[in-house]
Short mmCIF file of C-alpha atoms in Angstrom, two decimals:
data_model
loop_
_atom_site.label_atom_id
_atom_site.label_comp_id
_atom_site.label_asym_id
_atom_site.label_seq_id
_atom_site.Cartn_x
_atom_site.Cartn_y
_atom_site.Cartn_z
CA MET A 1 19.04 5.65 90.60
CA ALA A 2 19.91 3.17 88.09
CA ILE A 3 17.87 2.81 84.68
CA HIS A 4 17.44 -0.48 83.40
CA TYR A 5 16.56 -1.70 80.13
CA ILE A 6 14.45 -4.88 80.14
CA ALA A 7 14.29 -6.86 77.05
CA GLU A 8 14.78 -10.46 78.59
CA GLN A 9 12.15 -12.59 79.90
CA GLU A 10 14.27 -13.66 83.25
CA GLU A 11 14.77 -10.24 83.88
CA LEU A 12 11.47 -9.36 83.44
CA GLU A 13 10.07 -12.55 86.03
CA GLN A 14 12.62 -11.02 88.58
CA LEU A 15 11.06 -7.71 88.23
CA THR A 16 7.43 -8.41 88.32
CA GLU A 17 8.76 -10.70 91.80
CA ASP A 18 10.23 -7.54 93.20
CA LEU A 19 7.15 -5.62 92.41
CA ARG A 20 4.67 -7.57 93.99
CA HIS A 21 6.39 -6.40 97.68
CA LYS A 22 5.95 -2.56 96.48
CA ALA A 23 3.33 -0.15 97.98
CA GLU A 24 3.43 1.99 95.19
CA ILE A 25 4.97 2.45 91.53
CA ALA A 26 4.91 5.16 89.11
CA ILE A 27 4.26 4.01 85.80
CA ASP A 28 3.59 5.23 81.99
CA LEU A 29 3.35 3.84 78.41
CA GLU A 30 5.19 4.98 75.13
CA PHE A 31 2.68 3.89 72.40
CA ASP A 32 2.00 4.31 69.11
CA ARG A 33 -1.59 4.58 67.43
CA ASN A 34 -1.82 4.55 63.73
CA ARG A 35 1.21 7.16 63.19
CA TYR A 36 4.15 4.73 62.04
CA ARG A 37 2.34 1.09 62.10
CA TYR A 38 -0.88 -0.34 61.88
CA GLY A 39 -3.03 -0.28 65.06
CA PHE A 40 -2.63 0.64 68.55
CA ASN A 41 0.23 -0.79 70.32
CA MET A 42 2.68 -0.56 73.14
CA CYS A 43 6.30 0.59 72.52
CA LEU A 44 7.75 0.70 75.87
CA MET A 45 6.47 0.66 79.62
CA GLN A 46 8.29 2.72 82.05
CA ILE A 47 8.20 1.44 86.02
CA TYR A 48 10.12 3.63 88.83
CA ASP A 49 9.38 1.83 91.89
CA GLY A 50 10.96 4.86 94.14
CA ALA A 51 14.72 3.63 94.14
CA ASP A 52 15.17 2.43 89.93
CA CYS A 53 13.32 2.78 86.89
CA PHE A 54 12.76 0.11 84.78
CA LEU A 55 12.28 0.24 80.87
CA VAL A 56 10.42 -2.49 79.86
CA ASP A 57 10.39 -3.49 76.27
CA PRO A 58 7.22 -5.33 74.80
CA LEU A 59 8.89 -5.40 71.34
CA SER A 60 11.15 -7.76 72.36
CA ASP A 61 10.82 -11.49 70.86
CA ASN A 62 12.79 -12.45 74.27
CA LEU A 63 9.93 -11.72 76.39
CA ASN A 64 6.39 -11.78 76.71
CA ILE A 65 4.78 -8.46 78.12
CA GLU A 66 1.87 -10.19 80.10
CA THR A 67 4.18 -11.57 82.52
CA ILE A 68 3.94 -8.07 84.46
CA PHE A 69 0.81 -7.49 84.09
CA PRO A 70 -0.42 -9.36 87.69
CA PRO A 71 1.11 -6.42 89.88
CA ILE A 72 -0.36 -3.98 87.52
CA GLU A 73 -3.75 -5.16 88.18
CA ASN A 74 -3.30 -6.05 91.86
CA PRO A 75 -5.56 -3.70 94.15
CA ASP A 76 -2.86 -3.51 96.53
CA ILE A 77 0.03 -1.87 94.99
CA GLN A 78 -0.70 1.87 94.22
CA LYS A 79 0.15 3.06 90.69
CA VAL A 80 0.94 6.75 90.63
CA VAL A 81 0.04 8.15 86.86
CA PHE A 82 -0.47 10.77 85.01
CA ALA A 83 -3.41 11.55 82.31
CA PHE A 84 -3.72 7.83 81.76
CA GLY A 85 -6.85 7.67 79.72
CA GLU A 86 -5.16 6.48 76.65
CA ASP A 87 -2.54 4.06 78.38
CA LEU A 88 -5.79 2.54 79.91
CA ARG A 89 -7.37 1.78 77.04
CA LEU A 90 -4.38 0.38 75.81
CA PHE A 91 -3.97 -2.12 78.85
CA HIS A 92 -7.51 -2.80 78.14
CA SER A 93 -7.03 -3.63 74.77
CA MET A 94 -4.25 -6.18 76.07
CA GLY A 95 -6.12 -7.97 78.63
CA CYS A 96 -4.82 -6.19 81.43
CA PHE A 97 -7.18 -4.12 83.82
CA PRO A 98 -4.91 -1.97 86.16
CA LYS A 99 -6.20 -1.63 89.50
CA ASN A 100 -5.52 1.36 92.33
CA LEU A 101 -4.43 4.44 90.03
CA TYR A 102 -3.73 7.54 91.42
CA ASP A 103 -3.84 10.22 88.26
CA LEU A 104 -1.84 13.30 89.26
CA ASP A 105 -3.73 14.84 86.07
CA ILE A 106 -7.07 14.61 88.15
CA ALA A 107 -5.63 15.45 91.23
CA THR A 108 -4.12 18.80 89.78
CA SER A 109 -7.36 19.66 88.26
CA LEU A 110 -9.35 19.40 91.28
CA LEU A 111 -6.68 21.07 93.09
CA ASN A 112 -7.21 23.85 90.76
CA PHE A 113 -3.70 24.04 88.78
CA GLU A 114 -3.71 25.30 85.40
CA PRO A 115 -4.26 22.90 82.81
CA ALA A 116 -0.41 22.02 81.81
CA SER A 117 1.78 19.12 80.63
CA LEU A 118 3.52 16.92 83.14
CA THR A 119 6.74 18.37 82.23
CA ASN A 120 5.56 22.22 83.15
CA LEU A 121 3.86 20.80 86.45
CA ILE A 122 6.88 19.03 87.75
CA GLU A 123 9.05 22.52 87.02
CA GLU A 124 5.96 24.35 88.68
CA VAL A 125 5.73 21.73 91.77
CA LEU A 126 9.29 20.39 92.09
CA ASP A 127 11.36 23.22 90.71
CA VAL A 128 12.77 20.24 88.33
CA VAL A 129 13.26 20.99 84.57
CA VAL A 130 12.48 17.67 82.39
CA ASN A 131 13.71 16.95 78.96
CA SER A 132 10.94 16.74 76.76
CA SER A 133 12.60 16.67 73.69
CA SER A 134 11.95 12.91 72.49
CA GLN A 135 7.85 13.27 72.56
CA GLN A 136 6.93 12.63 69.30
CA SER A 137 9.71 10.16 68.72
CA ASN A 138 9.14 6.74 66.29
CA TRP A 139 9.26 4.66 69.74
CA TYR A 140 9.13 1.41 67.31
CA ARG A 141 12.76 2.12 66.70
CA ARG A 142 15.47 -0.23 67.96
CA PRO A 143 17.37 0.11 69.76
CA LEU A 144 16.11 3.68 71.62
CA THR A 145 18.80 6.30 71.44
CA ASP A 146 20.24 7.30 75.00
CA GLN A 147 17.94 10.50 74.75
CA GLN A 148 14.89 8.42 74.22
CA LYS A 149 15.51 6.28 77.28
CA GLU A 150 16.05 9.94 79.03
CA TYR A 151 12.87 11.05 78.31
CA ALA A 152 10.93 7.78 78.66
CA ALA A 153 12.56 7.76 82.40
CA ASP A 154 11.80 11.00 83.26
CA ASP A 155 8.32 10.19 82.61
CA VAL A 156 7.97 8.36 85.70
CA LEU A 157 10.84 9.63 88.04
CA TYR A 158 9.09 12.22 89.37
CA LEU A 159 5.87 10.97 89.94
CA LEU A 160 5.93 10.06 93.15
CA ASP A 161 7.59 12.92 94.54
CA PHE A 162 5.23 15.06 92.66
CA LYS A 163 2.22 13.11 94.15
CA GLU A 164 3.55 13.45 97.88
CA ALA A 165 3.46 17.31 97.11
CA VAL A 166 0.12 16.99 95.66
CA GLU A 167 -1.22 15.23 98.70
CA LYS A 168 -0.07 17.55 101.09
CA GLN A 169 -2.13 20.36 99.36
CA ALA A 170 -4.88 18.14 99.10
CA ARG A 171 -4.88 17.45 102.57
CA GLU A 172 -4.27 21.23 103.54
CA ARG A 173 -7.59 21.71 101.31
CA ALA A 174 -9.53 18.84 102.76
CA LEU A 175 -9.70 17.66 99.35
CA THR A 176 -8.19 13.88 99.81
CA GLU A 177 -11.08 11.98 99.93
CA TRP A 178 -12.50 13.67 96.40
CA ILE A 179 -9.22 12.83 94.47
CA GLU A 180 -9.62 9.16 96.01
CA GLN A 181 -13.15 9.01 94.73
CA GLU A 182 -12.54 10.45 91.03
CA ASN A 183 -9.71 8.26 90.88
CA ALA A 184 -11.44 5.35 92.32
CA VAL A 185 -13.32 5.19 88.80
CA PHE A 186 -10.78 3.96 87.09
CA ASN A 187 -11.35 0.44 88.84
CA HIS A 188 -14.70 0.06 87.19
CA LEU A 189 -13.70 1.33 83.56
CA ASP A 190 -13.66 -1.28 80.90
CA TYR A 191 -12.77 -0.34 77.41
CA SER A 192 -11.87 -3.91 75.95
CA ASP A 193 -14.38 -3.36 73.22
CA GLU A 194 -13.67 -0.31 71.63
CA ASP A 195 -12.50 -0.40 68.29
CA HIS A 196 -9.22 1.71 68.28
CA ASN A 197 -8.77 1.39 64.61
CA ASN A 198 -12.47 3.33 63.98
CA LEU A 199 -11.23 5.69 60.91
CA ILE A 200 -14.93 6.56 60.13
CA LYS A 201 -16.10 9.83 61.62
CA ASP A 202 -19.27 11.65 60.94
CA LYS A 203 -17.03 15.08 60.57
CA ASP A 204 -15.92 13.52 57.32
CA LYS A 205 -19.09 13.59 55.45
CA ASN A 206 -19.38 17.15 54.49
CA ASP A 207 -21.35 17.74 51.72
CA MET A 208 -21.26 14.07 50.65
CA THR A 209 -25.24 12.60 49.90
CA MET A 210 -26.33 9.39 51.92
CA PHE A 211 -25.16 7.51 48.70
CA GLU A 212 -21.58 8.83 48.67
CA TRP A 213 -21.22 8.35 52.35
CA PHE A 214 -22.30 4.65 52.48
CA VAL A 215 -19.73 3.88 49.10
CA TYR A 216 -16.94 6.13 51.73
CA CYS A 217 -17.19 3.82 54.41
CA ARG A 218 -16.80 0.80 52.45
CA LEU A 219 -14.03 2.38 51.16
CA ILE A 220 -12.42 3.16 54.31
CA GLU A 221 -13.04 -0.35 55.73
CA PHE A 222 -11.53 -1.90 52.48
CA PHE A 223 -8.41 0.30 52.73
CA ASP A 224 -8.23 -0.53 56.76
CA GLU A 225 -7.69 -4.14 55.54
CA VAL A 226 -5.13 -3.30 53.16
CA ALA A 227 -2.99 -1.28 55.64
CA GLN A 228 -3.50 -4.18 58.36
CA SER A 229 -1.85 -6.53 55.61
CA TYR A 230 1.11 -3.72 55.16
CA ASN A 231 1.16 -2.90 58.90
CA LYS A 232 0.84 0.77 58.15
CA PRO A 233 -1.64 3.24 58.96
CA VAL A 234 -4.16 4.02 56.36
CA TYR A 235 -2.93 7.61 56.08
CA GLN A 236 0.56 6.03 55.05
CA LEU A 237 -1.43 4.26 51.75
CA VAL A 238 -4.18 6.68 51.00
CA SER A 239 -5.77 10.39 52.23
CA LYS A 240 -9.30 10.49 53.39
CA LYS A 241 -9.56 13.16 50.87
CA LEU A 242 -8.68 10.92 48.27
CA VAL A 243 -11.19 8.34 49.17
CA SER A 244 -13.90 10.76 49.55
CA ASP A 245 -13.14 11.78 46.04
CA LEU A 246 -13.31 8.28 44.48
CA ALA A 247 -16.65 8.04 46.49
CA GLN A 248 -18.01 10.70 44.93
CA ASN A 249 -16.36 9.93 41.37
CA PRO A 250 -16.31 6.44 41.13
CA HIS A 251 -14.81 6.59 37.35
CA LYS A 252 -11.65 8.24 38.74
CA VAL A 253 -10.88 4.55 39.70
CA HIS A 254 -9.80 4.03 36.14
CA GLN A 255 -6.63 6.62 36.66
CA TRP A 256 -5.67 4.91 39.81
CA GLU A 257 -1.64 3.91 38.70
CA ASP A 258 -1.54 7.74 37.73
CA THR A 259 -3.05 8.93 41.14
CA ARG A 260 -0.63 11.17 43.29
CA GLY A 261 -0.26 10.71 46.99
CA VAL A 262 -0.83 6.54 46.79
CA PHE A 263 1.39 4.27 48.43
CA ARG A 264 3.74 2.62 45.43
CA GLN A 265 3.18 -0.65 46.43
CA ILE A 266 -0.85 -0.72 45.54
CA LYS A 267 -0.28 1.66 42.43
CA THR A 268 -0.92 -1.40 40.33
CA ALA A 269 -3.34 -2.71 37.84
CA ASP A 270 -4.21 -5.92 39.90
CA PHE A 271 -5.37 -3.45 42.97
CA ARG A 272 -7.11 -1.50 40.69
CA SER A 273 -9.14 -4.39 40.12
CA GLN A 274 -9.60 -5.13 43.64
CA LEU A 275 -10.74 -1.51 44.36
CA GLN A 276 -13.09 -1.57 41.40
CA SER A 277 -14.74 -4.76 42.99
CA THR A 278 -15.28 -3.02 45.93
CA LEU A 279 -16.71 0.30 44.36
CA ASP A 280 -19.07 -1.97 42.28
CA ILE A 281 -20.35 -4.15 45.33
CA SER A 282 -20.82 -0.58 47.23
CA ILE A 283 -22.55 1.22 44.65
CA ASN A 284 -24.69 -1.94 44.41
CA GLU A 285 -25.21 -2.29 47.85
CA ALA A 286 -26.42 1.59 48.10
CA GLU A 287 -29.03 1.63 45.00
CA SER A 288 -30.54 -1.67 46.76
CA ARG A 289 -30.80 0.24 50.04
CA GLY A 290 -32.51 3.08 48.20
CA LEU A 291 -29.98 5.40 49.15
CA SER A 292 -29.66 8.68 47.08
#
């Protein structure tokens, strides 16, 4: 079994053509969601066709990842996956709507397996020990290390065999139709309108008044725009705790350049002026709404 790293358009076009003739493939994604950079972004796509493994680099300047979307959307090709919820959201945000998914997480749940990671389930069902040491890697880094490539490949290499073992149990327990029905739900989901970067959570209200909460939300929106301009997640610029403190104590903006825990490039008088303006506008709007 060979592992092929796909970073050129010609290679991707050949892979796409080859996949058109497959009945099933295993697929997984490595992505970053506001951890190392701003936004929800695909960093690697892994595909196993039963013979070879392909690591497709969506960050390569030499290919267009949308080229491979047609076989992923083709309902005649079954895509074997595991816990595919976030992956599906990412695909939808990119305009790709995968069809005919067989999620092994759903299947094992209906078969009453104990909740477990893919690594542990593969060991339990197939008696194969899989490397999981690169799970928290920065998948933006290029070139990928051999360890990262091995980890990424392992995420798909055993899915087809795993599915075969699971289907055997499902047939023996007359659960095949139920599993198929549950997986068919994926075909009708649409996450394309979701805001994957929404940072405003009700749990962050704590003891803030409605007035302070309104100002806090406006500040979060402001910092979100700033973070996007730097291609960094908001937490790398400023903490929610600090934003909350500003919303409750607006006068602290005058100490901005001396505030600890702030991204160095925005600890300037110019940025303080922008922040002050945002605060003033937010406070005036809160007052005009009669909030207290």
